[in-house]
XYZ file of C-alpha atoms in Angstrom:
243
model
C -0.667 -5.324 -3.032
C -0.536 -3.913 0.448
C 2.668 -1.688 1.050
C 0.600 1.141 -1.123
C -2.198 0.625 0.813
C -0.052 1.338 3.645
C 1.827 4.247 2.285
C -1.711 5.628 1.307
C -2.745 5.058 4.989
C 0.557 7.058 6.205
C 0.297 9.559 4.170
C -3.483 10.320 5.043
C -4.441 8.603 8.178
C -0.893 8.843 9.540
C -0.225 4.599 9.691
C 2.633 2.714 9.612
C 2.837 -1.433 9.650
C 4.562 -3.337 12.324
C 5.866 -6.689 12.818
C 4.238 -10.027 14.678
C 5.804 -13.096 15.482
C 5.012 -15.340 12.403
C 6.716 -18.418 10.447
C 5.496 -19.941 7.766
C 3.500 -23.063 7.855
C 1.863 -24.098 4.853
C 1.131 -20.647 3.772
C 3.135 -20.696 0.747
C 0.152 -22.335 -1.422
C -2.059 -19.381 -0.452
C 0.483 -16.694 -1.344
C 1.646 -18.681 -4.548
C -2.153 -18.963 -5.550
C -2.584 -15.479 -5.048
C 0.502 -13.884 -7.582
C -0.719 -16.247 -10.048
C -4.641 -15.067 -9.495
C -3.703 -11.544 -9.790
C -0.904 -11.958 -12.653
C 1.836 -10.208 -10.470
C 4.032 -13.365 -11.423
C 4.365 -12.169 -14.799
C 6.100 -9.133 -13.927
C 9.643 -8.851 -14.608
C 11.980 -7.260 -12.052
C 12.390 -4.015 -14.078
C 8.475 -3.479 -14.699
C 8.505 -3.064 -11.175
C 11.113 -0.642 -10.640
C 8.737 2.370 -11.363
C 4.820 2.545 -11.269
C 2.085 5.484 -11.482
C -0.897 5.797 -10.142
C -3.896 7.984 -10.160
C -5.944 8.134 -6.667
C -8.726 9.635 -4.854
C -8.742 9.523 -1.334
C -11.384 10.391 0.714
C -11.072 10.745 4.849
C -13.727 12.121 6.509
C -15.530 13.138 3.498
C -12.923 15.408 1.933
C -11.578 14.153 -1.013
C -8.104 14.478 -2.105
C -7.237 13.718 -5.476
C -3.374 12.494 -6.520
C -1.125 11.584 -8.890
C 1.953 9.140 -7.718
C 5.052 8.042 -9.208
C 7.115 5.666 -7.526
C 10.895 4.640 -8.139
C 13.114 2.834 -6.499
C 15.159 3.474 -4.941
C 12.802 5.412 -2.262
C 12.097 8.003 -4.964
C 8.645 9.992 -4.861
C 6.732 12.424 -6.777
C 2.742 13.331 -5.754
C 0.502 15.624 -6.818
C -2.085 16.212 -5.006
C -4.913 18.388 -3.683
C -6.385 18.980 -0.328
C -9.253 21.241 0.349
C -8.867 22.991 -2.595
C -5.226 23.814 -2.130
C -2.775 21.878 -4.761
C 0.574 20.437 -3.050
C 3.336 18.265 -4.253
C 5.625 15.995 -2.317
C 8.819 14.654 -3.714
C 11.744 12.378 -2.596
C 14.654 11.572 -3.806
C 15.502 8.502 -1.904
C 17.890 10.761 0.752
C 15.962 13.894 0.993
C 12.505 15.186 0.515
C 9.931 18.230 0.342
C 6.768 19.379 0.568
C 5.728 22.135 -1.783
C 2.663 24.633 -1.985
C 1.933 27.432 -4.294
C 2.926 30.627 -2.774
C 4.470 29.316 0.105
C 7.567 27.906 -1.641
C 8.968 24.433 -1.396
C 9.792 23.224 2.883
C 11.935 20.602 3.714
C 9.899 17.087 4.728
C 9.549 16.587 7.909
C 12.381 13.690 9.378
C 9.855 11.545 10.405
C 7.839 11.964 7.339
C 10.746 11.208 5.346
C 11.282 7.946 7.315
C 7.813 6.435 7.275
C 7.815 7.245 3.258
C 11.211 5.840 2.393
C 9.815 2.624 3.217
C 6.601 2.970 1.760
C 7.611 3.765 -1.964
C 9.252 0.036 -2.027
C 7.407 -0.148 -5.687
C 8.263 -4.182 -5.559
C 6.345 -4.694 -2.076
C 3.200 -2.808 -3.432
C 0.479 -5.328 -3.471
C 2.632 -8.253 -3.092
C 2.927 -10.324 -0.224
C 6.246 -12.459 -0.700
C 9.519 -13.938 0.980
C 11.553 -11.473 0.339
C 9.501 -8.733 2.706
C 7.430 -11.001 4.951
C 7.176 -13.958 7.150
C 4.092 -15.745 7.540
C 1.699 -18.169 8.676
C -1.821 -19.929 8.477
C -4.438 -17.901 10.535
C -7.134 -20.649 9.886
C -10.629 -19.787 7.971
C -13.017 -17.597 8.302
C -16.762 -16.956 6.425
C -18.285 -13.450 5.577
C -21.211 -13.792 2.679
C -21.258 -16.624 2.645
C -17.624 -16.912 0.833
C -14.974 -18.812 3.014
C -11.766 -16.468 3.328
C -8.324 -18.180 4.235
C -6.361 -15.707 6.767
C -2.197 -15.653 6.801
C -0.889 -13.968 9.461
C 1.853 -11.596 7.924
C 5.048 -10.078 9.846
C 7.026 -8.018 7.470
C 10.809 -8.425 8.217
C 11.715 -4.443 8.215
C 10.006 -3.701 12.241
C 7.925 -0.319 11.737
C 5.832 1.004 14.339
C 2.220 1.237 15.140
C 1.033 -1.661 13.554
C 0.320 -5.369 14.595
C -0.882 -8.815 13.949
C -2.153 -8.330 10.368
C -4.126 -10.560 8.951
C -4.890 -10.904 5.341
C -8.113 -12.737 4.266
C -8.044 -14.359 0.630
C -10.688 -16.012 -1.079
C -11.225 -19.803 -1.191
C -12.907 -19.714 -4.321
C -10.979 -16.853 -6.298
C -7.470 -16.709 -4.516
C -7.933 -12.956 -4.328
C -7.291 -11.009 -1.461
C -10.745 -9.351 0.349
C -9.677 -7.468 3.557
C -6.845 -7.637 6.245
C -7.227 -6.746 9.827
C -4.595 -5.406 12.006
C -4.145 -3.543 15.287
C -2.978 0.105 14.942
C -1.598 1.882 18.090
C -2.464 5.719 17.989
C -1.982 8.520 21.064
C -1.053 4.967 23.594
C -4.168 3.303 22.412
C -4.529 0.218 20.535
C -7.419 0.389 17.885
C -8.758 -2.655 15.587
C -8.389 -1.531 12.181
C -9.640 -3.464 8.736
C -9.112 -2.859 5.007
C -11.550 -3.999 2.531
C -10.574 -4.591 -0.928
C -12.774 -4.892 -4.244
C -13.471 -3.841 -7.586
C -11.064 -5.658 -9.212
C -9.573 -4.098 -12.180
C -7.351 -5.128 -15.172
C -3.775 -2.882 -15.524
C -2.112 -4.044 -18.179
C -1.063 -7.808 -16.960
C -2.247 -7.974 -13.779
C -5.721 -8.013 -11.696
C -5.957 -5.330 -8.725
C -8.465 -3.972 -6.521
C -9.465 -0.814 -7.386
C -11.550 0.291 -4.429
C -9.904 0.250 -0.594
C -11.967 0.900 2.474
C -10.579 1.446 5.923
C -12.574 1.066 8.869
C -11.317 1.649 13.091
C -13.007 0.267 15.602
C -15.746 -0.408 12.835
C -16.236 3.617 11.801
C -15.119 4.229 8.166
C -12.284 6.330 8.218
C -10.454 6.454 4.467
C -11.574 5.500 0.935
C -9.102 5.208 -2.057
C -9.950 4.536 -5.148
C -7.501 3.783 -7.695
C -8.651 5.326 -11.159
C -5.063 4.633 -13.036
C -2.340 2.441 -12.805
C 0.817 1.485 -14.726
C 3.896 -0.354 -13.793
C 7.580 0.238 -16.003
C 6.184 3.948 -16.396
C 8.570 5.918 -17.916
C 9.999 8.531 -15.314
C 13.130 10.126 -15.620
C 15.480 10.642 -12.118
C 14.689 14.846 -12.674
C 10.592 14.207 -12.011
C 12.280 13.588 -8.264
C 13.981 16.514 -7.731
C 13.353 19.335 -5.271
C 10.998 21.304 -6.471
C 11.589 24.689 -7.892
């Protein structure tokens, strides 16, 4: 359930997730309790090959509506809008661009194209599993009077600018509620926190629909997630450069 909530945060807040030192002790139970909560265990491998979703982000009060599609492998299509002025980005898992009405269609930037390749993993989003973490008990902590069980996460591919994240799920419900995390911005280190809620029903599974980010306690990006469908039904030409 996260690595979209990352790519979101790349793509509009400009983060990227980093590793910690973390092995698992006992965790498993938590994650486990979690897939079966949300009903991400009853997706086959090939439903999550491809997903779409419809978003609205808002950072510091503009919103920017989208439309995603997500392949692997590393392929990207978004539509979105920002300030008024439409813009789609696309990848291809090797190459991407960035193109604007009038203005043609522009390579993506290298760097760009790095932090994204990792983010449209379509299997990691909103999972937390073996195959693209490590992790560990963080102990307990109570908000609300709900008690929230934190696992330290590392995720096994390093990337920059992110450390010791914490995700908090709930005792009662197994569902996650917010993660914290340090981010590291312009040589500073900032505290950063998600919040997750609204859960929602897509098809088989149960997924927040409403993400808040907050740094150093100031809100800095809402997404809300108004559509989403897994095994959508994209053909290899959606990510093509862009005429």
């Amino acid at each position: 359930m996260k690595k979209i909530l990352l790519w979101a945060a790349v793509l509009c807040a400009g983060l990227a997730a980093m590793p910690v030192q973390a092995q698992n002790d006992g965790a498993d139970a938590v994650i486990e309790r979690y897939e079966r909560a949300t009903g991400l265990d009853r997706l086959s491998p090939s439903e999550m090959t491809c997903v779409m979703m419809e978003v609205v982000a808002e950072v510091q009060g503009m919103a920017m509506p989208m439309t995603m599609v997500l392949k692997e492998p590393g392929k990207m299509n978004v539509d979105m809008e920002v300030a008024g002025q439409k813009m789609r980005m696309v990848t291809d898992g090797e190459k991407g661009w960035v193109s604007i009405p009038g203005q043609g269609t522009m390579p993506m930037p290298d760097e760009m194209m790095a932090q994204l390749r990792e983010q449209t993993n379509v299997s990691q989003n909103y999972r937390w599993n073996k195959k693209d973490y490590s992790y560990k008990l963080a102990g307990e902590v109570q908000e609300g009077g709900r008690t929230y069980t934190g696992v330290l996460m590392t995720p096994k591919k390093p990337q920059p600018q992110v450390g010791n994240m914490v995700v908090y799920f709930d005792k009662e419900s197994g569902l996650v509620s917010f993660l914290t995390m340090d981010i590291e911005q312009g040589g500073q280190t900032q505290s950063a926190r998600m919040n997750f809620s609204a859960y929602r029903s897509y098809g088989k599974v149960k997924l927040p629909s409403l993400y808040k980010m907050l740094v150093n306690g100031s809100p800095m990006m809402t997404l809300e997630i108004k559509a989403l469908q897994y095994a959508y039904p994209a053909a290899d030409s959606l990510f093509a450069k862009p005429e």
